[in-house]
Short mmCIF file of C-alpha atoms in Angstrom, two decimals:
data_model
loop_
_atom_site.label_atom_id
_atom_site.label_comp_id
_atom_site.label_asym_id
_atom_site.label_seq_id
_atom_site.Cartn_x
_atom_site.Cartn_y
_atom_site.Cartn_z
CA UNK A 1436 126.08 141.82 91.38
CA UNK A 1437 125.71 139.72 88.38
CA UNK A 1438 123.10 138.87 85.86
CA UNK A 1439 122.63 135.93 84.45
CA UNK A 1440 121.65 135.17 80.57
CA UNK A 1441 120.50 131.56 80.00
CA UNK A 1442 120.21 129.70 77.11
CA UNK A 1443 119.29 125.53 75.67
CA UNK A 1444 120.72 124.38 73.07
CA UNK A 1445 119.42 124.71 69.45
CA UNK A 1446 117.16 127.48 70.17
CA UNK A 1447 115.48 129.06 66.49
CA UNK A 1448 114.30 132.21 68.34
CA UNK A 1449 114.73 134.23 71.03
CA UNK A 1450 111.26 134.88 73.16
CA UNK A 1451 110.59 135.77 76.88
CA UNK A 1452 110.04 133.42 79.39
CA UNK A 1453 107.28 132.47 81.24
CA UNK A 1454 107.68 134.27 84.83
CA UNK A 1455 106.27 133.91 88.09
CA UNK A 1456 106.90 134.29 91.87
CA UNK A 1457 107.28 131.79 94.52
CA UNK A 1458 106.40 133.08 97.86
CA UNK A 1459 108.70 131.27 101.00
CA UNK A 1460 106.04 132.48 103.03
CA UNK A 1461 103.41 130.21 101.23
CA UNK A 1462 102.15 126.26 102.76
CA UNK A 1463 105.05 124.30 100.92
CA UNK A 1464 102.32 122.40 99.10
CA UNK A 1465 101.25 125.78 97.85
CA UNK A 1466 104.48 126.83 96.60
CA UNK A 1467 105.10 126.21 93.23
CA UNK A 1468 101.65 126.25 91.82
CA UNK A 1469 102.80 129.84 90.09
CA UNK A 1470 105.54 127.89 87.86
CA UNK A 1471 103.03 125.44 87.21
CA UNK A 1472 100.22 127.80 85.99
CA UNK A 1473 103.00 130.37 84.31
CA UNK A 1474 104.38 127.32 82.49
CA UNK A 1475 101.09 125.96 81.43
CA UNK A 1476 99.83 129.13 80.20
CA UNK A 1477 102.53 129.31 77.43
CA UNK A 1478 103.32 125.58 76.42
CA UNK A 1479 100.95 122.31 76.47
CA UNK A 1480 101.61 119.54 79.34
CA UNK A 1481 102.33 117.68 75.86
CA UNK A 1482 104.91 120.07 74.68
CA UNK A 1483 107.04 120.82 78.04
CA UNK A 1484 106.75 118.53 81.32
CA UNK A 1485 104.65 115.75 80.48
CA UNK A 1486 107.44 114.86 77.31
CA UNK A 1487 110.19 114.93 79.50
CA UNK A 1488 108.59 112.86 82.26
CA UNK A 1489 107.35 110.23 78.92
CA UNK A 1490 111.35 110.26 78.57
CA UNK A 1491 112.63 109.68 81.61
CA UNK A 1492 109.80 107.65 83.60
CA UNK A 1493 110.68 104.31 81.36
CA UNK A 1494 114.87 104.76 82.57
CA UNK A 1495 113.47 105.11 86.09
CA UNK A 1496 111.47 102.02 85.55
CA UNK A 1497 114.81 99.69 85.02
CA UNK A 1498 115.79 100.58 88.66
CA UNK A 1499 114.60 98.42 91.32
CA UNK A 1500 110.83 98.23 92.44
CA UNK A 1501 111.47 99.85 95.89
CA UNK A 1502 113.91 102.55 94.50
CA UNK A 1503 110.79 105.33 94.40
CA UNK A 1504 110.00 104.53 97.80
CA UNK A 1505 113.10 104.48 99.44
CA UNK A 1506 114.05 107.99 97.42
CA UNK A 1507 110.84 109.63 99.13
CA UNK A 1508 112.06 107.80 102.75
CA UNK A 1509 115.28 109.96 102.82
CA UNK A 1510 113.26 113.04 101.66
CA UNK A 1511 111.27 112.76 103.92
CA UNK A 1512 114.03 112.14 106.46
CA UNK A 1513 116.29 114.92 105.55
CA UNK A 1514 114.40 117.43 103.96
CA UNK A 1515 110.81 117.35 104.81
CA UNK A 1516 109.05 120.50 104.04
CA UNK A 1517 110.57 119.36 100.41
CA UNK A 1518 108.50 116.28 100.15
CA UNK A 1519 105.49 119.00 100.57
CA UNK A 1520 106.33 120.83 97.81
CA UNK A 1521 106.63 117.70 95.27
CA UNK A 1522 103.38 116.75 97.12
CA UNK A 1523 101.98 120.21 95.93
CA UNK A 1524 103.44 119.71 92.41
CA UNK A 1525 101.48 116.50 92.00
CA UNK A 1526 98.60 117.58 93.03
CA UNK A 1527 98.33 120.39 91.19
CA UNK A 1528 99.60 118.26 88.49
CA UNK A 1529 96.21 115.91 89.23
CA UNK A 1530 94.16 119.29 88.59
CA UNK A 1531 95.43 119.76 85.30
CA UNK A 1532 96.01 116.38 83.51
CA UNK A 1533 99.30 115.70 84.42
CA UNK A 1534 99.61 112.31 85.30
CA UNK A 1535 102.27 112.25 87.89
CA UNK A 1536 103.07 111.20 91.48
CA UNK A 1537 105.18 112.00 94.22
CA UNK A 1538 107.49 109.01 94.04
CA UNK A 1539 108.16 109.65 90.32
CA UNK A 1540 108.58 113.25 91.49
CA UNK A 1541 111.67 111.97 93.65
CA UNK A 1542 113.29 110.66 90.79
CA UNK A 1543 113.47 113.55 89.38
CA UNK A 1544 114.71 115.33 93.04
CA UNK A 1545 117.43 113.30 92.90
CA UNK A 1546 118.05 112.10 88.58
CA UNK A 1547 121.03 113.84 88.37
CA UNK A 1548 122.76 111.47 91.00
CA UNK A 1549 120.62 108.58 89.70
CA UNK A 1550 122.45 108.91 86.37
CA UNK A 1551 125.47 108.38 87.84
CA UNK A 1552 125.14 105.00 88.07
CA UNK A 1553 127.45 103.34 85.26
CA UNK A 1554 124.45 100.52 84.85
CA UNK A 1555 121.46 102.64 84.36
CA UNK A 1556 123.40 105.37 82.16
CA UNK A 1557 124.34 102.50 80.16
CA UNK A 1558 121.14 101.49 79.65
CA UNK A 1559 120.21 104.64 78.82
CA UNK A 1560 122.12 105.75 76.24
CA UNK A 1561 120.78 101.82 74.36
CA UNK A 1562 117.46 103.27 74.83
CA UNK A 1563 117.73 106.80 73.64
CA UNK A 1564 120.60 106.76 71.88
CA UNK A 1565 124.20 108.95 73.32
CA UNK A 1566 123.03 112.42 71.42
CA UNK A 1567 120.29 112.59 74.13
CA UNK A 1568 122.04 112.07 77.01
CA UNK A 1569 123.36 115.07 79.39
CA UNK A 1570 126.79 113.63 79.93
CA UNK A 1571 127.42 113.74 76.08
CA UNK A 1572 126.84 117.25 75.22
CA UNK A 1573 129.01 120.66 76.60
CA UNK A 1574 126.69 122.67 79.21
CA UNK A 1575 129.03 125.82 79.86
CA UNK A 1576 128.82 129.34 80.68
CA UNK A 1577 130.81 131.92 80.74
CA UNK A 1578 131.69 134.98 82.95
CA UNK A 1579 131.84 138.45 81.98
CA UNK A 1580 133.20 141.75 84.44
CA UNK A 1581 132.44 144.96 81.89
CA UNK A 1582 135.62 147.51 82.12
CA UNK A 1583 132.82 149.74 84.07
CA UNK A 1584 132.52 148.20 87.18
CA UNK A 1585 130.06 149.91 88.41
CA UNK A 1586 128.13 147.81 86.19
CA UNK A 1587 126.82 144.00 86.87
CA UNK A 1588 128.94 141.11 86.28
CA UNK A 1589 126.99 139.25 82.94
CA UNK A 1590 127.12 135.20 83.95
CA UNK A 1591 125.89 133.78 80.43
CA UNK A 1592 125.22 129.60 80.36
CA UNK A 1593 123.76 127.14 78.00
CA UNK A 1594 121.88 124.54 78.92
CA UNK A 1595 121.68 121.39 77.36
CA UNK A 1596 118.98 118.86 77.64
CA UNK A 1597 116.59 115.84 76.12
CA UNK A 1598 113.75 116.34 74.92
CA UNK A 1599 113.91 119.30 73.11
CA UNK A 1600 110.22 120.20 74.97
CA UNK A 1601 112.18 120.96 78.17
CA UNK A 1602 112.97 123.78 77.43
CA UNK A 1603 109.62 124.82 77.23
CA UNK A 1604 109.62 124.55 81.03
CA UNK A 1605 111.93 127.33 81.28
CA UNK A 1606 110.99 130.00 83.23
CA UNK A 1607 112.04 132.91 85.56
CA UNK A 1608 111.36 132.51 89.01
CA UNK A 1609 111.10 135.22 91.46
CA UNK A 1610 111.44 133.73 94.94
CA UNK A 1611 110.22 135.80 97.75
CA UNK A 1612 110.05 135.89 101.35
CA UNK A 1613 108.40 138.36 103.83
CA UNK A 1614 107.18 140.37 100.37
CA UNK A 1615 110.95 140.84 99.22
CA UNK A 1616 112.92 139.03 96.55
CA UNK A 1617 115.51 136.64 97.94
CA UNK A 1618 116.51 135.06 94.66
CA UNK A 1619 115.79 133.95 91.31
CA UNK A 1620 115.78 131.55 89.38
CA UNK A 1621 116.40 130.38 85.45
CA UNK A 1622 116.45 127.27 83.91
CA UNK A 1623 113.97 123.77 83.55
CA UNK A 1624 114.56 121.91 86.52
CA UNK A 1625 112.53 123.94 89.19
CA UNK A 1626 110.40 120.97 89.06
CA UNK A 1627 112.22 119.36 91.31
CA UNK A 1628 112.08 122.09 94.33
CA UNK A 1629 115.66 122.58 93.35
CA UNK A 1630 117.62 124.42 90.20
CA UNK A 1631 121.14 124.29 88.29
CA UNK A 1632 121.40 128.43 87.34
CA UNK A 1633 120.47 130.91 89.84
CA UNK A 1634 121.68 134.30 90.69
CA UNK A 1635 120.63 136.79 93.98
CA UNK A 1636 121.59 140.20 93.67
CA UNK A 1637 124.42 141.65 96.12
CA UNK A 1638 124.86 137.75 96.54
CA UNK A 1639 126.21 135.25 94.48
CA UNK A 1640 124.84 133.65 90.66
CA UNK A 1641 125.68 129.72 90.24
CA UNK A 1642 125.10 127.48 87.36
CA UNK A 1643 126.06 124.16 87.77
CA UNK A 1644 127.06 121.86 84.82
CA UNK A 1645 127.24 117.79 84.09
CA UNK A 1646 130.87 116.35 85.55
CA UNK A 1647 131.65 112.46 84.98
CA UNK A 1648 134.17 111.95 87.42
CA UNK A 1649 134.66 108.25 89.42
CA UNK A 1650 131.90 104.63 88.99
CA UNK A 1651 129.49 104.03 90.75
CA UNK A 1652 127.01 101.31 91.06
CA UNK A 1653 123.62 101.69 92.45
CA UNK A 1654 124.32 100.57 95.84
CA UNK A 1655 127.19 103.22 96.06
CA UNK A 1656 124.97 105.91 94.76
CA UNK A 1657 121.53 104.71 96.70
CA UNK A 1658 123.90 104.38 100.02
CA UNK A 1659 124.91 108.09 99.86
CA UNK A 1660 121.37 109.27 99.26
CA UNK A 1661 120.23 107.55 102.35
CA UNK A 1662 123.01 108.91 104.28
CA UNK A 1663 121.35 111.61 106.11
CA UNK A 1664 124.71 113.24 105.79
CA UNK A 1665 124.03 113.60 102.29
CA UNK A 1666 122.04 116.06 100.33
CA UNK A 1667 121.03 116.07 96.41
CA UNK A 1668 122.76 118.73 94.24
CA UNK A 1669 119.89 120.24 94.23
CA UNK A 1670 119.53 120.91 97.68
CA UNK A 1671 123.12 122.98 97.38
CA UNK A 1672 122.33 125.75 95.44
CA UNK A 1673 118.66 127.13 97.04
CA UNK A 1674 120.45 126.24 100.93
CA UNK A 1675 123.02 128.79 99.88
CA UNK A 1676 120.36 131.06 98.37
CA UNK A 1677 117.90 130.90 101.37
CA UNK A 1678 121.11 131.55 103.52
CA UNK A 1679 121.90 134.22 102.02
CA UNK A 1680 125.71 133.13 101.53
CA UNK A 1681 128.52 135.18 100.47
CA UNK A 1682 130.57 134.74 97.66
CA UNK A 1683 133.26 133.20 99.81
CA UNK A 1684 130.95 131.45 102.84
CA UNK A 1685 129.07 130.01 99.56
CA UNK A 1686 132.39 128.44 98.14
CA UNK A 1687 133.26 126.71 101.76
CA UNK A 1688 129.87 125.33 101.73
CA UNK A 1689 130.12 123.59 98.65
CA UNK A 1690 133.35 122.33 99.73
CA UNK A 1691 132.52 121.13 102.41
CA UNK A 1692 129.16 119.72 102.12
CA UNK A 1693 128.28 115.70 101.42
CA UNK A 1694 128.09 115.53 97.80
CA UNK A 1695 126.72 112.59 96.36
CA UNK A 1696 127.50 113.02 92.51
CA UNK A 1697 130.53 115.31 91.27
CA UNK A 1698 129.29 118.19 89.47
CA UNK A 1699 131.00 121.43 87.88
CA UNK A 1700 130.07 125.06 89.29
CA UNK A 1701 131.00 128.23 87.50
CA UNK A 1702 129.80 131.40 89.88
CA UNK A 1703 130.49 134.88 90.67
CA UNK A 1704 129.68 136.88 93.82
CA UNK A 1705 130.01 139.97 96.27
CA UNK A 1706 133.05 139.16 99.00
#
Protein backbone atom coordinates (compact mmCIF):
# COMPACT_ATOMS: atom_id res chain seq x y z
CA UNK A 1 0.00 0.00 0.00
CA UNK A 2 1.25 3.44 -0.44
CA UNK A 3 0.17 6.93 0.26
CA UNK A 4 0.72 9.56 -1.65
CA UNK A 5 1.68 13.33 -0.43
CA UNK A 6 1.33 15.93 -3.23
CA UNK A 7 2.59 19.13 -3.53
CA UNK A 8 2.90 22.55 -6.44
CA UNK A 9 5.46 24.42 -6.44
CA UNK A 10 5.89 27.65 -4.35
CA UNK A 11 3.25 26.84 -1.97
CA UNK A 12 3.22 29.71 1.29
CA UNK A 13 0.98 27.38 3.37
CA UNK A 14 -0.08 24.19 3.87
CA UNK A 15 -4.18 23.82 3.87
CA UNK A 16 -6.54 20.85 3.04
CA UNK A 17 -7.89 20.24 -0.11
CA UNK A 18 -11.05 20.48 -1.48
CA UNK A 19 -12.51 16.72 -1.57
CA UNK A 20 -15.17 15.01 -3.21
CA UNK A 21 -16.35 11.65 -4.67
CA UNK A 22 -16.92 10.57 -8.12
CA UNK A 23 -19.34 7.81 -8.41
CA UNK A 24 -18.50 5.19 -11.69
CA UNK A 25 -21.91 4.27 -11.25
CA UNK A 26 -23.17 7.86 -12.14
CA UNK A 27 -24.51 9.05 -16.17
CA UNK A 28 -20.89 10.06 -17.40
CA UNK A 29 -22.27 13.55 -17.93
CA UNK A 30 -23.06 13.45 -14.25
CA UNK A 31 -19.75 12.48 -13.13
CA UNK A 32 -17.63 15.08 -12.21
CA UNK A 33 -20.06 17.70 -11.13
CA UNK A 34 -18.68 16.88 -7.31
CA UNK A 35 -15.02 18.25 -8.33
CA UNK A 36 -16.68 20.99 -9.91
CA UNK A 37 -18.89 22.12 -6.96
CA UNK A 38 -15.97 21.00 -4.24
CA UNK A 39 -13.59 23.16 -6.26
CA UNK A 40 -15.86 26.07 -6.60
CA UNK A 41 -16.80 26.14 -3.09
CA UNK A 42 -13.18 26.98 -1.99
CA UNK A 43 -11.61 29.10 -4.91
CA UNK A 44 -13.34 31.61 -7.54
CA UNK A 45 -13.73 30.37 -11.37
CA UNK A 46 -11.31 33.57 -11.52
CA UNK A 47 -8.77 32.24 -9.17
CA UNK A 48 -8.48 28.36 -10.28
CA UNK A 49 -9.94 27.01 -13.76
CA UNK A 50 -11.10 29.85 -15.59
CA UNK A 51 -7.10 31.45 -15.25
CA UNK A 52 -5.65 28.50 -16.51
CA UNK A 53 -8.08 28.04 -19.40
CA UNK A 54 -7.38 32.36 -20.06
CA UNK A 55 -3.67 30.83 -20.33
CA UNK A 56 -3.83 28.18 -22.37
CA UNK A 57 -6.99 28.84 -24.75
CA UNK A 58 -4.82 31.68 -26.78
CA UNK A 59 -1.70 28.67 -27.41
CA UNK A 60 -4.56 26.43 -28.55
CA UNK A 61 -5.74 29.15 -30.80
CA UNK A 62 -2.27 29.12 -33.00
CA UNK A 63 -3.13 25.48 -33.99
CA UNK A 64 -5.12 24.95 -36.96
CA UNK A 65 -8.95 25.86 -37.21
CA UNK A 66 -10.11 22.18 -37.42
CA UNK A 67 -7.64 20.93 -34.69
CA UNK A 68 -10.69 21.14 -31.83
CA UNK A 69 -12.82 19.24 -33.99
CA UNK A 70 -10.79 16.61 -35.15
CA UNK A 71 -9.46 16.15 -31.23
CA UNK A 72 -13.26 15.52 -30.20
CA UNK A 73 -13.59 13.02 -33.60
CA UNK A 74 -11.01 10.54 -32.10
CA UNK A 75 -12.64 10.94 -28.61
CA UNK A 76 -15.38 10.21 -29.66
CA UNK A 77 -14.00 7.31 -31.69
CA UNK A 78 -11.91 5.73 -29.08
CA UNK A 79 -13.16 6.66 -25.92
CA UNK A 80 -16.72 7.65 -25.96
CA UNK A 81 -18.30 7.60 -22.63
CA UNK A 82 -15.19 10.23 -22.16
CA UNK A 83 -16.56 12.75 -24.52
CA UNK A 84 -19.73 12.55 -21.97
CA UNK A 85 -17.96 13.46 -19.19
CA UNK A 86 -16.20 16.70 -20.83
CA UNK A 87 -19.80 17.17 -22.14
CA UNK A 88 -20.90 17.14 -18.38
CA UNK A 89 -17.98 19.42 -17.38
CA UNK A 90 -19.16 22.07 -19.81
CA UNK A 91 -22.30 22.08 -18.99
CA UNK A 92 -22.04 22.34 -15.64
CA UNK A 93 -19.45 24.82 -16.44
CA UNK A 94 -22.52 26.83 -18.47
CA UNK A 95 -24.44 26.71 -14.95
CA UNK A 96 -21.90 28.46 -13.19
CA UNK A 97 -20.19 31.11 -15.42
CA UNK A 98 -17.60 29.24 -16.81
CA UNK A 99 -17.33 29.97 -20.24
CA UNK A 100 -16.13 26.81 -21.78
CA UNK A 101 -16.90 24.17 -24.43
CA UNK A 102 -16.35 20.75 -25.22
CA UNK A 103 -13.87 21.22 -28.04
CA UNK A 104 -11.69 23.49 -25.85
CA UNK A 105 -12.26 20.76 -23.26
CA UNK A 106 -10.34 18.30 -25.73
CA UNK A 107 -7.47 20.37 -25.77
CA UNK A 108 -7.01 20.06 -22.60
CA UNK A 109 -7.76 15.87 -22.83
CA UNK A 110 -5.05 15.69 -24.88
CA UNK A 111 -2.42 19.28 -24.04
CA UNK A 112 0.11 17.32 -22.75
CA UNK A 113 0.74 15.59 -26.24
CA UNK A 114 -0.24 18.88 -27.95
CA UNK A 115 2.83 20.46 -26.35
CA UNK A 116 4.91 18.22 -27.83
CA UNK A 117 4.91 19.73 -30.89
CA UNK A 118 8.41 21.61 -31.33
CA UNK A 119 6.26 24.55 -33.30
CA UNK A 120 3.59 25.31 -30.86
CA UNK A 121 5.97 24.89 -27.67
CA UNK A 122 8.03 27.31 -29.40
CA UNK A 123 5.54 29.59 -29.69
CA UNK A 124 4.73 29.22 -26.43
CA UNK A 125 7.45 29.84 -24.49
CA UNK A 126 7.56 33.68 -26.95
CA UNK A 127 4.23 34.15 -25.50
CA UNK A 128 4.59 33.33 -21.87
CA UNK A 129 7.93 33.42 -21.43
CA UNK A 130 10.22 29.70 -20.57
CA UNK A 131 9.63 30.11 -16.51
CA UNK A 132 5.98 29.17 -17.27
CA UNK A 133 6.29 26.40 -19.25
CA UNK A 134 6.05 22.62 -17.84
CA UNK A 135 9.02 21.32 -19.75
CA UNK A 136 11.29 23.96 -17.97
CA UNK A 137 10.75 23.28 -14.41
CA UNK A 138 11.66 19.69 -12.28
CA UNK A 139 8.21 17.81 -11.43
CA UNK A 140 9.63 14.82 -9.21
CA UNK A 141 8.66 12.69 -6.46
CA UNK A 142 10.11 10.58 -4.43
CA UNK A 143 9.54 7.09 -2.84
CA UNK A 144 9.71 6.19 0.65
CA UNK A 145 9.43 2.18 2.28
CA UNK A 146 9.52 3.02 6.37
CA UNK A 147 11.95 0.26 8.15
CA UNK A 148 8.33 -1.00 9.56
CA UNK A 149 6.85 -2.55 6.81
CA UNK A 150 3.91 -3.18 8.04
CA UNK A 151 3.44 0.34 7.42
CA UNK A 152 2.42 2.15 3.90
CA UNK A 153 4.89 2.97 1.37
CA UNK A 154 4.87 7.25 1.48
CA UNK A 155 5.01 8.26 -2.57
CA UNK A 156 5.66 12.17 -2.09
CA UNK A 157 5.58 14.43 -5.67
CA UNK A 158 5.63 18.01 -6.60
CA UNK A 159 3.86 19.33 -9.09
CA UNK A 160 4.74 22.06 -11.14
CA UNK A 161 2.51 24.20 -13.19
CA UNK A 162 1.43 27.82 -14.89
CA UNK A 163 -0.61 29.79 -13.58
CA UNK A 164 0.00 29.76 -10.16
CA UNK A 165 -4.21 29.57 -9.79
CA UNK A 166 -4.00 25.89 -10.80
CA UNK A 167 -3.29 24.82 -8.07
CA UNK A 168 -6.30 26.00 -6.67
CA UNK A 169 -7.96 23.20 -8.64
CA UNK A 170 -6.35 20.70 -6.56
CA UNK A 171 -8.36 18.41 -4.99
CA UNK A 172 -8.81 14.82 -3.60
CA UNK A 173 -10.92 12.66 -5.44
CA UNK A 174 -12.56 9.65 -4.14
CA UNK A 175 -13.64 7.51 -7.08
CA UNK A 176 -16.23 4.95 -6.40
CA UNK A 177 -17.99 2.21 -7.93
CA UNK A 178 -20.85 -0.09 -6.69
CA UNK A 179 -20.62 2.22 -3.20
CA UNK A 180 -16.82 1.20 -2.70
CA UNK A 181 -13.67 3.19 -3.31
CA UNK A 182 -11.71 2.05 -6.35
CA UNK A 183 -9.17 4.84 -6.36
CA UNK A 184 -8.19 8.25 -5.73
CA UNK A 185 -7.05 10.83 -6.97
CA UNK A 186 -4.61 14.10 -6.28
CA UNK A 187 -3.51 16.68 -8.34
CA UNK A 188 -5.14 19.67 -10.97
CA UNK A 189 -5.74 17.97 -14.04
CA UNK A 190 -8.97 15.89 -13.23
CA UNK A 191 -10.45 18.30 -15.54
CA UNK A 192 -9.66 16.49 -18.20
CA UNK A 193 -11.45 12.99 -17.15
CA UNK A 194 -7.89 11.91 -16.69
CA UNK A 195 -4.96 12.62 -13.84
CA UNK A 196 -0.97 12.57 -13.50
CA UNK A 197 -0.79 11.30 -9.44
CA UNK A 198 -3.03 8.66 -8.29
CA UNK A 199 -2.73 5.93 -5.82
CA UNK A 200 -5.42 2.73 -4.99
CA UNK A 201 -4.82 0.98 -1.96
CA UNK A 202 -3.58 -2.83 -2.12
CA UNK A 203 -2.93 -1.57 -5.80
CA UNK A 204 -0.52 0.55 -7.22
CA UNK A 205 0.16 4.83 -6.74
CA UNK A 206 1.56 6.56 -10.12
CA UNK A 207 2.58 10.06 -10.71
CA UNK A 208 3.64 10.83 -13.93
CA UNK A 209 6.11 13.70 -14.74
CA UNK A 210 7.08 16.03 -18.03
CA UNK A 211 9.80 13.93 -20.37
CA UNK A 212 11.20 15.80 -23.64
CA UNK A 213 12.40 13.02 -25.49
CA UNK A 214 12.37 12.95 -29.73
CA UNK A 215 10.54 16.16 -32.41
CA UNK A 216 7.68 16.16 -33.46
CA UNK A 217 5.66 18.27 -35.72
CA UNK A 218 1.99 18.55 -35.63
CA UNK A 219 1.22 16.13 -38.24
CA UNK A 220 3.36 13.48 -36.33
CA UNK A 221 1.66 14.25 -33.11
CA UNK A 222 -2.12 14.84 -34.65
CA UNK A 223 -1.47 11.37 -36.73
CA UNK A 224 -0.93 9.35 -33.50
CA UNK A 225 -3.94 10.87 -31.77
CA UNK A 226 -6.13 9.78 -34.57
CA UNK A 227 -4.69 6.43 -34.57
CA UNK A 228 -7.30 4.54 -32.83
CA UNK A 229 -4.36 2.54 -31.63
CA UNK A 230 -3.44 5.38 -29.64
CA UNK A 231 -4.61 6.66 -26.35
CA UNK A 232 -3.75 10.11 -24.44
CA UNK A 233 -1.55 9.80 -21.30
CA UNK A 234 -4.27 10.41 -19.64
CA UNK A 235 -6.21 7.61 -20.57
CA UNK A 236 -3.13 5.29 -19.02
CA UNK A 237 -3.28 5.87 -15.61
CA UNK A 238 -7.41 5.65 -14.70
CA UNK A 239 -7.46 2.27 -17.46
CA UNK A 240 -5.01 0.76 -15.02
CA UNK A 241 -6.96 2.08 -12.02
CA UNK A 242 -10.47 0.95 -13.24
CA UNK A 243 -8.66 -2.44 -14.02
CA UNK A 244 -7.59 -2.86 -11.07
CA UNK A 245 -3.87 -3.69 -12.25
CA UNK A 246 -1.15 -5.07 -10.28
CA UNK A 247 1.98 -3.62 -9.62
CA UNK A 248 3.58 -5.78 -12.27
CA UNK A 249 0.39 -6.28 -14.93
CA UNK A 250 0.35 -2.25 -14.49
CA UNK A 251 4.11 -1.94 -15.61
CA UNK A 252 3.46 -4.33 -18.88
CA UNK A 253 0.63 -2.16 -19.70
CA UNK A 254 2.43 0.89 -19.87
CA UNK A 255 4.96 -0.81 -21.83
CA UNK A 256 3.16 -1.95 -24.02
CA UNK A 257 0.48 0.42 -24.75
CA UNK A 258 0.48 3.19 -27.88
CA UNK A 259 1.95 6.13 -26.36
CA UNK A 260 1.72 9.19 -28.14
CA UNK A 261 4.09 11.60 -26.10
CA UNK A 262 7.06 10.16 -23.86
CA UNK A 263 6.44 10.79 -20.35
CA UNK A 264 8.29 9.77 -16.97
CA UNK A 265 6.41 7.45 -14.30
CA UNK A 266 7.68 6.97 -10.79
CA UNK A 267 5.18 4.23 -8.94
CA UNK A 268 5.02 1.73 -6.31
CA UNK A 269 2.67 -1.24 -5.88
CA UNK A 270 1.51 -4.69 -4.31
CA UNK A 271 3.07 -7.78 -6.62
Amino acid sequence: MAVIVAASCGVAALQQVPRATVSLDDPPAQRWTPAMKAMLAVHSIDDSVGAVLAMYEPLMKLLPADTGDRLVAAIKTQAPTRLQELQGIAAFGATVGLSVNVTTLAMFYYFYELMHINALREKAEKVLGTEAMPWRRSCTGILSLPEDRSMPILHGRNMDESPHQGRNMTALIDVVKGGKLLYQILDWTWITTGFFTTQRYGGVSMEMNWRNQGSFTYDDIMARIEDPNSRPFVHVFRAIQEAKLDFDTAVQHIVTEQNIAPFYIIMTGTH
